[in-house]
Coordinates of C-alpha atoms and ligand atoms in Angstrom, one line a residue:
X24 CA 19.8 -3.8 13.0
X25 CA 19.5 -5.6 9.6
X26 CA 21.8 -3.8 6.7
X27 CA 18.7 -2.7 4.9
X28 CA 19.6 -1.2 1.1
X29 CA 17.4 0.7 -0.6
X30 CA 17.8 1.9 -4.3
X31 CA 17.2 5.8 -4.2
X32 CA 16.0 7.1 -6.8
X33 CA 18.0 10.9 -6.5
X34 CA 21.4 9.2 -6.4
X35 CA 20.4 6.4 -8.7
X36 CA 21.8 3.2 -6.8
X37 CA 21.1 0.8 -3.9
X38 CA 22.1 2.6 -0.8
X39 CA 22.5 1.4 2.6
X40 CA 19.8 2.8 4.5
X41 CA 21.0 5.4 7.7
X42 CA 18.0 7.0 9.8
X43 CA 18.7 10.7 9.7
X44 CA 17.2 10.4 13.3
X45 CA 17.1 6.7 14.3
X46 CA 15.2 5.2 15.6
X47 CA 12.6 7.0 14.4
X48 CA 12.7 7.0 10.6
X49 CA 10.2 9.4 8.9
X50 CA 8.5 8.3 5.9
X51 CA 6.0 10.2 3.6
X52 CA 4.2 8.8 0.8
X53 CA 2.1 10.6 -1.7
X54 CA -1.4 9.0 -0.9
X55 CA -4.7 9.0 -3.5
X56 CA -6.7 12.0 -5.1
X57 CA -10.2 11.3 -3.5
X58 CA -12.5 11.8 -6.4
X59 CA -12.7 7.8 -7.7
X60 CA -12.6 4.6 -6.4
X61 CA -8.8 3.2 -5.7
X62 CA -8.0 0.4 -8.9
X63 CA -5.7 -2.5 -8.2
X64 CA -2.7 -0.4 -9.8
X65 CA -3.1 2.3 -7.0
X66 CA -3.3 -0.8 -4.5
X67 CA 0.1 -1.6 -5.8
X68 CA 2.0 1.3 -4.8
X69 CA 0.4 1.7 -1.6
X70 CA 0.5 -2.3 -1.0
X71 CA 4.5 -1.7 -1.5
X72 CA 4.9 1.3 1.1
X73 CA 3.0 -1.1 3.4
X74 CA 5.8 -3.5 3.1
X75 CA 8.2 -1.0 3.6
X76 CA 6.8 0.6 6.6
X77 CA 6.3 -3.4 8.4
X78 CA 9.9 -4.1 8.0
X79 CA 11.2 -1.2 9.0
X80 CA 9.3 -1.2 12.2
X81 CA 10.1 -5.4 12.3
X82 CA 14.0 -4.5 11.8
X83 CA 13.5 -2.2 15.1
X84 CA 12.9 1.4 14.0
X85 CA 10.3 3.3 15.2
X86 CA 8.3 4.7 11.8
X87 CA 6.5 7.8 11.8
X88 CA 4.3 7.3 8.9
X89 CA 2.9 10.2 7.1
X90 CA -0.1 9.6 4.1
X91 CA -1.6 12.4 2.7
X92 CA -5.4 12.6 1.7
X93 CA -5.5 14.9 -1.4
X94 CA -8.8 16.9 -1.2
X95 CA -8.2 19.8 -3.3
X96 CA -5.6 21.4 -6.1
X97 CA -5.4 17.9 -8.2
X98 CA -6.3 19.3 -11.1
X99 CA -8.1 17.4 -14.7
X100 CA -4.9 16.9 -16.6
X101 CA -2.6 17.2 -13.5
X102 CA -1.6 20.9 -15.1
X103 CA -2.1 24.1 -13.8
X104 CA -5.1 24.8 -15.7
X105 CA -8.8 23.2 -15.6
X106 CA -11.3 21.9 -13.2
X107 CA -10.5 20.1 -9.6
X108 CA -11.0 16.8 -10.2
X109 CA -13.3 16.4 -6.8
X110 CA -14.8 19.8 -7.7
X111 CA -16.0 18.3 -11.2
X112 CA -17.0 14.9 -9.9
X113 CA -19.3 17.1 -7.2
X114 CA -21.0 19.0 -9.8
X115 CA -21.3 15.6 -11.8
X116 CA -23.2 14.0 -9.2
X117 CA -24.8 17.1 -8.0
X118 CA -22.8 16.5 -4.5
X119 CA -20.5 18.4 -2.4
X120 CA -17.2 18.1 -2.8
X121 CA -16.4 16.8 0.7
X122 CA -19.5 14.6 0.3
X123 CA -17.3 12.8 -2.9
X124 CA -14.1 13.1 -0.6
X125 CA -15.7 11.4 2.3
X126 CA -17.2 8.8 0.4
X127 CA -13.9 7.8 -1.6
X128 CA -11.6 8.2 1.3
X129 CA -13.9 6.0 3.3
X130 CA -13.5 3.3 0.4
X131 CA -9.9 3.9 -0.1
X132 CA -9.7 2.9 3.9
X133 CA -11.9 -0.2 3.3
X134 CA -9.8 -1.3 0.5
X135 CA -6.8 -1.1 2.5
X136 CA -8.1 -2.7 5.1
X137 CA -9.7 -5.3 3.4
X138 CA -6.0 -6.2 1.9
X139 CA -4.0 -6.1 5.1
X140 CA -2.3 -3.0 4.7
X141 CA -1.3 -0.9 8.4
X142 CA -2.6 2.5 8.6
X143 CA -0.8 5.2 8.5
X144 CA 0.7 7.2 11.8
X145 CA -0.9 10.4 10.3
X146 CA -3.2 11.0 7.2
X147 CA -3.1 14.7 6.9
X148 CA -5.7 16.3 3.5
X149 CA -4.8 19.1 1.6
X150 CA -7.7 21.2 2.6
X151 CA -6.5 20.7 6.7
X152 CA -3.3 22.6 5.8
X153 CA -4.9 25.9 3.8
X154 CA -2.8 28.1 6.4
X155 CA 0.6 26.2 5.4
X156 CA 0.2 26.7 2.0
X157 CA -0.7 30.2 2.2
X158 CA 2.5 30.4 4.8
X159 CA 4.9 28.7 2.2
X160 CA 3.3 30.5 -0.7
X161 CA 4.3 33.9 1.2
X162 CA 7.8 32.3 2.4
X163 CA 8.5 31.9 -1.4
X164 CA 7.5 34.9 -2.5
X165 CA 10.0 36.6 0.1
X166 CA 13.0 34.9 -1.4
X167 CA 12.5 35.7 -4.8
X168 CA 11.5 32.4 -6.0
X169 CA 7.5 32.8 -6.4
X170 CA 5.9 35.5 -8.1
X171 CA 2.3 36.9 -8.9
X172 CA 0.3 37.0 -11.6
X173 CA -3.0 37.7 -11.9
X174 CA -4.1 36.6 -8.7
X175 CA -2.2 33.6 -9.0
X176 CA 1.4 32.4 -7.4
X177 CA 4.0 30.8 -9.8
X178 CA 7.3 29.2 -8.7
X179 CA 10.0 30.5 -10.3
X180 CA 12.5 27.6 -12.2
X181 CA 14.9 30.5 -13.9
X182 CA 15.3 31.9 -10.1
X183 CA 15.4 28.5 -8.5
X184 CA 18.4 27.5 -10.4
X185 CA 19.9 30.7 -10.5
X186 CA 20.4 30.1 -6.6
X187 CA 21.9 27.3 -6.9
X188 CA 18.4 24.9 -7.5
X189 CA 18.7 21.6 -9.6
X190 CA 15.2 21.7 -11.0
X191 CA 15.1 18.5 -13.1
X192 CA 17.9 16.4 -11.4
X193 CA 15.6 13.5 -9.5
X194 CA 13.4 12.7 -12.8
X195 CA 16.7 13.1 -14.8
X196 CA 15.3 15.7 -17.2
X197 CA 17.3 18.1 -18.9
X198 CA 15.9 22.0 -18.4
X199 CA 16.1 23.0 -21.9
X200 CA 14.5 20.0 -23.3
X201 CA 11.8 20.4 -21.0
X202 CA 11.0 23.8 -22.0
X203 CA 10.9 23.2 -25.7
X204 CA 8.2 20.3 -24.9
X205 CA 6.4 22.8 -22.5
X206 CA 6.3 25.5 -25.0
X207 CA 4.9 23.8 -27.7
X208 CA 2.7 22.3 -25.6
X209 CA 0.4 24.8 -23.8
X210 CA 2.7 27.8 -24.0
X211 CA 2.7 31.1 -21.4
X212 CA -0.2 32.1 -20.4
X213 CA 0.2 34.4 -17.3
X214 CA 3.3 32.8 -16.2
X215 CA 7.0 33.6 -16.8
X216 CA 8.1 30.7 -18.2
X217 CA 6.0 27.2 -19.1
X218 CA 8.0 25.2 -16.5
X219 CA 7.0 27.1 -13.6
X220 CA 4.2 25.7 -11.9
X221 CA 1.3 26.9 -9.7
X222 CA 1.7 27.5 -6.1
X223 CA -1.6 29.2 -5.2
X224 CA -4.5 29.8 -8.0
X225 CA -7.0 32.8 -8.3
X226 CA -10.3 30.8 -8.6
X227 CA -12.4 31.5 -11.3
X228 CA -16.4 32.9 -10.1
X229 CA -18.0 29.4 -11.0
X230 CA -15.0 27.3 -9.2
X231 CA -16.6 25.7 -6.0
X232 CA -13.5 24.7 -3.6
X233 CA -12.2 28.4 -2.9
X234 CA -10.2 29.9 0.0
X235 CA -9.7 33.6 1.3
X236 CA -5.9 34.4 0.5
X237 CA -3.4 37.7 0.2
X238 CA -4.1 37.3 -3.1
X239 CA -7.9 37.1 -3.2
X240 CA -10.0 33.7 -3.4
X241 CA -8.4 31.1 -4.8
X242 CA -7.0 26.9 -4.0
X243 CA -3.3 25.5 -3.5
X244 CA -1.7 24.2 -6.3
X245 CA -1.4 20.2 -6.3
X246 CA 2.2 19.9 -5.3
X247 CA 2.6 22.6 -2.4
X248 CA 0.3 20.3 0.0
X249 CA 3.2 17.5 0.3
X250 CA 5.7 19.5 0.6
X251 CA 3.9 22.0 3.6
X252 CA 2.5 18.3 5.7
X253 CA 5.5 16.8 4.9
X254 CA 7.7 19.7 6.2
X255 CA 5.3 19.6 9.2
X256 CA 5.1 16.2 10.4
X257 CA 8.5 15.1 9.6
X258 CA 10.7 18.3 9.6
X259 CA 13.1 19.8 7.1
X260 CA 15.1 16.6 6.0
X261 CA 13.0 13.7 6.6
X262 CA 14.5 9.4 5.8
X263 CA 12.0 8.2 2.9
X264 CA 9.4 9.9 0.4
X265 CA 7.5 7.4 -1.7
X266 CA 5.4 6.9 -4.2
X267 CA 4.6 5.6 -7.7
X268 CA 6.5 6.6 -10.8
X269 CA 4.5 8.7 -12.5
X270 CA 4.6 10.9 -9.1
X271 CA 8.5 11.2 -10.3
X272 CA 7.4 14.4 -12.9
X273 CA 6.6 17.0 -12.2
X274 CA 4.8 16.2 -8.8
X275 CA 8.4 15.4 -6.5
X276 CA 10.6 17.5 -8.6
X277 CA 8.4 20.4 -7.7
X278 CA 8.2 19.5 -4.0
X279 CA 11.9 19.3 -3.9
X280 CA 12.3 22.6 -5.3
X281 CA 9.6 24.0 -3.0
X282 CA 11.1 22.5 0.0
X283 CA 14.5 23.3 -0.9
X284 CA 13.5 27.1 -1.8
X285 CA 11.2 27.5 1.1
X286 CA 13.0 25.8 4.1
X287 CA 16.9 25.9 2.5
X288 CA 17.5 22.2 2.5
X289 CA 17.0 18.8 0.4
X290 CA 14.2 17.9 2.1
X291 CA 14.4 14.0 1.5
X292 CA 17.7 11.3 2.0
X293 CA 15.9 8.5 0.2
X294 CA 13.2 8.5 -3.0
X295 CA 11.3 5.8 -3.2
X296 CA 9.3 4.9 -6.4
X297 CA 6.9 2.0 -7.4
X298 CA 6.6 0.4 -10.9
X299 CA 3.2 0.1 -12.4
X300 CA 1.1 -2.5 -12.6
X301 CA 0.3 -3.2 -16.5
X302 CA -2.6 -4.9 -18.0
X303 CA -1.3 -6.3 -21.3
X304 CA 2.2 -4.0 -21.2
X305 CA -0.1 -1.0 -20.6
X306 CA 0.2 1.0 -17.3
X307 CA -3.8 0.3 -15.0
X308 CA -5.6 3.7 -15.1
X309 CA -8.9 4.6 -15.0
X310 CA -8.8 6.7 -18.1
X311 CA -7.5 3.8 -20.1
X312 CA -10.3 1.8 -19.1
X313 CA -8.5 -1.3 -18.3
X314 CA -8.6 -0.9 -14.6
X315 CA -10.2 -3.4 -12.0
X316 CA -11.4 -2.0 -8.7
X317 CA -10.4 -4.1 -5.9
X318 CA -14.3 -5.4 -5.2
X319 CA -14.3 -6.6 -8.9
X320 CA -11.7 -8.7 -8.3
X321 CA -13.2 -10.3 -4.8
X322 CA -16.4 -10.5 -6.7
X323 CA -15.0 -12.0 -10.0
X324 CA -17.4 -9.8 -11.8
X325 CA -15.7 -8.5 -14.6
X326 CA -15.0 -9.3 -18.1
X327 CA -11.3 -9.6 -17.9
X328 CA -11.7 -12.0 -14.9
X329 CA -12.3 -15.7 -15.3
X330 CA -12.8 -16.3 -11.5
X331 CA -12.8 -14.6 -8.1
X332 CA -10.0 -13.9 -6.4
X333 CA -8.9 -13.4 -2.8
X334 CA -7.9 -10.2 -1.5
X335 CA -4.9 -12.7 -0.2
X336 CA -4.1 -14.5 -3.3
X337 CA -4.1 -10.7 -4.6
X338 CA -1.5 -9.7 -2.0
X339 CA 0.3 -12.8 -2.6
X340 CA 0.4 -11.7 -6.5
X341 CA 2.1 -8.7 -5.9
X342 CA 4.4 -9.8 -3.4
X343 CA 6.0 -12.4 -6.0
X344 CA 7.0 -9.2 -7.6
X345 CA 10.0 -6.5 -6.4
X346 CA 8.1 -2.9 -6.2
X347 CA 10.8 -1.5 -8.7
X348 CA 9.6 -4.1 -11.9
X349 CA 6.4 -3.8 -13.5
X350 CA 3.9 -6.2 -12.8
X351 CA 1.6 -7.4 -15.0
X352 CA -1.8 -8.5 -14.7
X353 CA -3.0 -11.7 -15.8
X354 CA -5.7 -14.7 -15.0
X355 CA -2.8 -17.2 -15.6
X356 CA -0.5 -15.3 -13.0
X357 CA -3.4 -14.9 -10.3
X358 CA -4.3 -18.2 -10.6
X359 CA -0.5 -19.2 -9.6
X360 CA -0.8 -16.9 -6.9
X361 CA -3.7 -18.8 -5.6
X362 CA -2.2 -21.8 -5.4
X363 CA 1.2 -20.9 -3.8
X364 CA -0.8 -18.6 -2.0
X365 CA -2.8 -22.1 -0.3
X366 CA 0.5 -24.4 0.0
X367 CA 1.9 -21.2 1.9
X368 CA -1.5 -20.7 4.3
X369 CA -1.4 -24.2 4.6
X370 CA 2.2 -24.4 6.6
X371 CA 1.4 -21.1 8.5
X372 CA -1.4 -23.2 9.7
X373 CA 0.3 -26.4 10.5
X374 CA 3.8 -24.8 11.8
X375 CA 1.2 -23.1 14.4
X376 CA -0.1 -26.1 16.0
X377 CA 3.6 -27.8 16.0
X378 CA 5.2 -27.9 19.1
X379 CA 8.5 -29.7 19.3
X380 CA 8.3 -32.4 21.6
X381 CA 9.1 -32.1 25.0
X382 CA 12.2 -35.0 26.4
X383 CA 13.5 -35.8 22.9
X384 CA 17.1 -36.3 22.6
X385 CA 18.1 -34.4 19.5
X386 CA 20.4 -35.3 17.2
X387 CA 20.3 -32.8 14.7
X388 CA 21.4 -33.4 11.1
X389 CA 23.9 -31.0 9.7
X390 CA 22.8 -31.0 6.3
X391 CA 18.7 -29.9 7.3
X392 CA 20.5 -27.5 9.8
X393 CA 22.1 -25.8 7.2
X394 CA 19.5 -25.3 4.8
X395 CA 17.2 -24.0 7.2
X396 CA 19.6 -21.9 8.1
X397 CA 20.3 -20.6 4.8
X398 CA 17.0 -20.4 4.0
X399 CA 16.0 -18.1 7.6
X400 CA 19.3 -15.8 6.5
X401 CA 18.0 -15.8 2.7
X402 CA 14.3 -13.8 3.5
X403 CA 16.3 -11.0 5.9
X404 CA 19.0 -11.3 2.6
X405 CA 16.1 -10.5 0.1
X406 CA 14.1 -8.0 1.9
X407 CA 17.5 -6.5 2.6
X408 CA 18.0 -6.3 -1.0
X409 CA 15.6 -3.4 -1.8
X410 CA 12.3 -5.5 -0.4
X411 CA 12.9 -7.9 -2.9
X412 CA 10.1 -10.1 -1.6
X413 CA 10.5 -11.6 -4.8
X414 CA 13.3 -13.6 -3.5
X415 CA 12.3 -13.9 0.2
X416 CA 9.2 -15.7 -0.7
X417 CA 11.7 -18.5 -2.4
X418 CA 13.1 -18.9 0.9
X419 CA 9.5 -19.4 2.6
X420 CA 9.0 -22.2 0.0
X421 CA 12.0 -23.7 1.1
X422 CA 10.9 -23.2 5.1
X423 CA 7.8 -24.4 3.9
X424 CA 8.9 -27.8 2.5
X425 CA 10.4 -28.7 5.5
X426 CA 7.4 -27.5 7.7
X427 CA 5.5 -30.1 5.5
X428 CA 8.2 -32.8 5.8
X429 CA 8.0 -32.3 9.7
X430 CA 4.3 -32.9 9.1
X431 CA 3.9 -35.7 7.6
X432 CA 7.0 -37.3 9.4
X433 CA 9.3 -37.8 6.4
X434 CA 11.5 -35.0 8.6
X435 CA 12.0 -36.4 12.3
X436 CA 11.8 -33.7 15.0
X437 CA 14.8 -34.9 16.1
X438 CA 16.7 -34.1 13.2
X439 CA 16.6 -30.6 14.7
X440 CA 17.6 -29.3 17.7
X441 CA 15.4 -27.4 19.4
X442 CA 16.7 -23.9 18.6
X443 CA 16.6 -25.1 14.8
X444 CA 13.1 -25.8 14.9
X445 CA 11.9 -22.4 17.1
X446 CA 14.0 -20.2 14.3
X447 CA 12.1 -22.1 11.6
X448 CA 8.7 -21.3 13.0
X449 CA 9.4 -18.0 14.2
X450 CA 10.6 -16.7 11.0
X451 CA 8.2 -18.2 9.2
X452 CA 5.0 -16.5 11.1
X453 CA 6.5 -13.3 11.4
X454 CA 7.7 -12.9 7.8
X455 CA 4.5 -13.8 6.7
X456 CA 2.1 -12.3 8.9
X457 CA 4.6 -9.1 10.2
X458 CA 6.4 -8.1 7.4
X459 CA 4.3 -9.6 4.4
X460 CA 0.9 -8.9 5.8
X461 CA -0.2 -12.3 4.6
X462 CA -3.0 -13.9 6.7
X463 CA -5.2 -16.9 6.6
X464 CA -7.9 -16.7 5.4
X465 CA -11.3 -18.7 6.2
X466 CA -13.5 -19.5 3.3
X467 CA -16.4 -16.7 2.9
X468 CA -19.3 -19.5 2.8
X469 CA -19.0 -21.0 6.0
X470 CA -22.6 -21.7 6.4
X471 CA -22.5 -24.6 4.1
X472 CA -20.7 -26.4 7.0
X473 CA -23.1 -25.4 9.0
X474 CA -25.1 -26.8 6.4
X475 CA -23.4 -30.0 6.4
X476 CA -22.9 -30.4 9.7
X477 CA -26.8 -30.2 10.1
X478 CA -27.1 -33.1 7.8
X479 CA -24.8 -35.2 9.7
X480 CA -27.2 -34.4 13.0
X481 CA -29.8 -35.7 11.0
X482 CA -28.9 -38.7 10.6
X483 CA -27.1 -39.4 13.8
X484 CA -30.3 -38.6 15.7
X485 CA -32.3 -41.0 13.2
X486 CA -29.5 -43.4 13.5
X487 CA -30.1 -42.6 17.3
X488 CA -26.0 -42.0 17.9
X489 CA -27.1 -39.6 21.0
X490 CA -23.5 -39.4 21.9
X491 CA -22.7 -38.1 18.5
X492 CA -25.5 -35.8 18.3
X493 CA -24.3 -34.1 21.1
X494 CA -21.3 -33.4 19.9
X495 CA -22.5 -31.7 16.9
X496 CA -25.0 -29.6 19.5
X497 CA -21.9 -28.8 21.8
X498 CA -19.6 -27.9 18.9
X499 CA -22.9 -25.5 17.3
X500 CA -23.3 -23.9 20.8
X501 CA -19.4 -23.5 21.2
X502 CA -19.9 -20.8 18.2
X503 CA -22.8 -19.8 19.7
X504 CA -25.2 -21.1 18.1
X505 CA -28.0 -23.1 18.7
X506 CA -29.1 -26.4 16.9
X507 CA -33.7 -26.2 16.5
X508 CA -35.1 -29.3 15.7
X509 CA -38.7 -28.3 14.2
X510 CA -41.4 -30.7 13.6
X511 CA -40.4 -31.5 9.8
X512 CA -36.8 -29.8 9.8
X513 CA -33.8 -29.0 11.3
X514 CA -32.2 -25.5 11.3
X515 CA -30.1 -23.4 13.6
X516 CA -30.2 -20.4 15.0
X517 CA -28.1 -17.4 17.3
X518 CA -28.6 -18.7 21.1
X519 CA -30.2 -15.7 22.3
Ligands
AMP17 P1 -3.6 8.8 -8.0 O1 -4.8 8.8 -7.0 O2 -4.0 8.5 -9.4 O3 -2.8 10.1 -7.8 O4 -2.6 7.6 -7.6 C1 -2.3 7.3 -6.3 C2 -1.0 6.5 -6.3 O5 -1.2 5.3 -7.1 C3 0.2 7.2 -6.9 O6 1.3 7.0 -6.1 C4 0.3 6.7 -8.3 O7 1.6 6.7 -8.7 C5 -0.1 5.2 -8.0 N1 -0.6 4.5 -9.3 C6 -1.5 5.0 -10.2 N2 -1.6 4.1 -11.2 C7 -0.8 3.0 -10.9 C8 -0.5 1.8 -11.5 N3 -1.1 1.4 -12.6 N4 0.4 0.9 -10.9 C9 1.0 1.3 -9.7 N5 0.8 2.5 -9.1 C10 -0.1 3.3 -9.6
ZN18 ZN1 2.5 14.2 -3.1

């Protein structure tokens, strides 16, 4: 097994990475509120779990992925106060709310999918674990931690850390601080102290997305859902919970101080958390306006972009980046990507069709040994180093320069012994295509081929080259297609 190091965010250093219950590691990450579509920022954080998740399972753990759907409880403002944020986007559109989650998870899937990322093991939603929430809701109450209040639950901080909680400790905030920003902020209301937040909520007549409860109608608050599917899927202490920063506070302090009140334990060994990706030094949200959704960037149809882009040279982009910097968005930096993005598709593509030559007598040269060698050892070295893909994708370059030597014969196969040249072409596949998710990709507009291939027919057949104008019918019919030559045209069509 690789010495994998990941930097956590609770003891605030690199640490070498130990499966509570190897091999099967479980990993949770906070997945996307379904009320909007998912903007390249959110693409980020999820594209970064993806990488994690690959090389785990290509180091030889078994992963049991968890990715919530949140449904319900996410609140305008991400307070305890205000509309659901699916509810108002239902009464917006004059839909249902499961109509709006439907249609946004289904595009949060397609955009995932679209980019290469794996799908999760399990993709539990908020409103699929009700029951749980009410459950834990009750289990807190029990211990003193939770109380009532007007039909609501709270979580108790001041009780928390009485019993020995650390309420502040992963975001390093400092309670008192916090509760003079709190109080100024929004002050009381019906809870005991401005830090605690909501477990369950009495819903108001006109709120839509209501559930029957010990305490009268009302929705779970935003952060109990992790901490009940995450507790359920992946037990009381589970390897790796992710997610982006701004998750950091208050969303995973509270689920550590849920978890820890309701079920007696930390419930996570290792916290994970992605930078942002910035526009212009400012973080991509949708509120700010400066966001691009994934199709915008395909399409090229927006007024920050200057062209299209693929959603491979986009993966590419982000990958040139370690998850725990900030990434900024740019025309001049995705155009880069592009490039190196083509050089990269293009060795993947010749190293595939290299064999090495049966009968030769190697005689392989130390100093290309060596720095193939190096370069194999330095992409396990970087992912090893916190998934700094960053560093591993040096390496490729350097893998890559001497798949291109080998292909246009400026490096003799017999430099390398056999072994040499299998380790460069394995690695290189697989920590492209397995742990980097990069694939090739095949220009969109293949029918202009089609389109010039047709015009090459043409004038083979007036040229009366039959031999060649067979080829061009056999090569058509091979795709299954069929070449029709029409009294004044030529065109093509499916053979039927
Ligand atoms: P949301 O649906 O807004 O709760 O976000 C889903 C995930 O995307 C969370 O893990 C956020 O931390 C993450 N996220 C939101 N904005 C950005 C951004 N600009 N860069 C990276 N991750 C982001
Ligand atoms: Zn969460």
């Amino acid at each position: 097994m690789q010495p994998l190091k990941i930097y956590n965010t609770l003891s605030r250093e690199k640490e070498l990475f130990k499966a509570l219950h190897a091999p099967l590691v479980g990993l949770y990450v906070c997945g996307p509120t379904v009320y909007n579509y998912v903007h390249l920022g959110n693409l980020r954080t999820f594209s970064s779990f993806d990488i994690l998740y690959r090389y785990l399972t290509h180091i030889g753990y078994k992963v049991r992925y968890v990715r919530n759907i949140t449904d319900v409880g996410h609140l305008v403002g991400d307070g305890d106060e205000g509309e659901d944020k699916i509810g108002k986007m239902a009464k917006l559109e004059k839909l249902e709310p499961m109509e709006i989650v439907h249609r946004y998870t289904n595009d949060f899937h397609q955009v995932l999918s679209t980019f290469n990322l794996l799908p999760p093991s399990i993709e539990p939603t908020a409103t699929g674990h009700i029951v749980e929430q009410i459950e834990t809701s009750k289990n807190l109450l029990e211990k003193g931690l939770a109380y009532e209040s007007n039909g609501s639950i709270y979580f108790d901080i001041e009780a928390y850390n009485k019993q020995g909680g650390d309420y502040g400790k992963l975001s390093g905030r400092v309670l008192d601080d916090l509760l003079t920003e709190t109080r100024d902020l929004d002050g009381v209301g019906e809870k005991r102290s401005p830090l605690d937040f909501a477990l369950w909520k009495k819903a108001s007549p006109e709120h839509i997305m209501r559930w029957p409860s010990p305490w009268g109608d009302g929705f779970p608050g935003w952060h109990l859902e992790c901490t009940c599917m995450s507790h359920k899927y992946l037990g009381d202490t589970f390897d790796i919970h992710g997610g982006g920063m701004d998750l950091k506070f208050p969303h995973h302090e509270c689920e550590i101080a849920q978890a820890k009140g309701a079920y007696g334990r930390a419930p996570v060994q290792y916290w994970m958390h992605t930078n942002m990706l910035t526009v212009n030094g400012q973080k991509m949200s949708k509120s700010l306006g400066n966001s691009f959704l994934p199709n915008e960037l395909i399409s090229g149809n927006h007024p920050l972009l200057e062209q299209a882009y693929s959603p491979m040279t986009v993966r590419f982009f982000m990958l040139q980046s370690q998850y725990r910097s900030t990434l900024d968005f740019s025309n001049d930096a995705l155009k880069a990507a592009q490039k190196g993005y083509k050089r990269i598709a293009n060795g993947m593509r010749n190293i595939k069709r290299m064999q090495y030559p049966a009968g030769i007598v190697s005689q392989p040269d130390e100093k290309q040994t060596a720095e193939i060698q190096a370069a194999i050892q330095g992409c396990y070295d970087g992912m090893n180093d916190d998934l700094n893909t960053a560093v591993t994708i040096a390496h490729l370059f350097t893998l890559l320069k001497k798949i291109n030597q080998l292909y246009t014969g400026s490096l003799a196969f017999d430099q390398l012994s056999e072994e040499t040249f299998q380790a460069l072409k394995s690695t290189y596949i697989t920590i492209l295509e397995d742990v980097l998710g990069i694939r090739l990709e095949l220009p969109e507009n293949w029918e202009s081929l089609t389109e010039g291939l047709l015009s090459l027919y043409k004038g083979f057949k007036e040229a009366r080259k039959y031999d060649k104008v067979d080829e061009i019918r056999a090569t058509f019919k091979s795709m299954g297609l069929l070449i029709k030559d029409m009294k004044d045209s030529i065109d093509w069509g499916f053979e039927e």
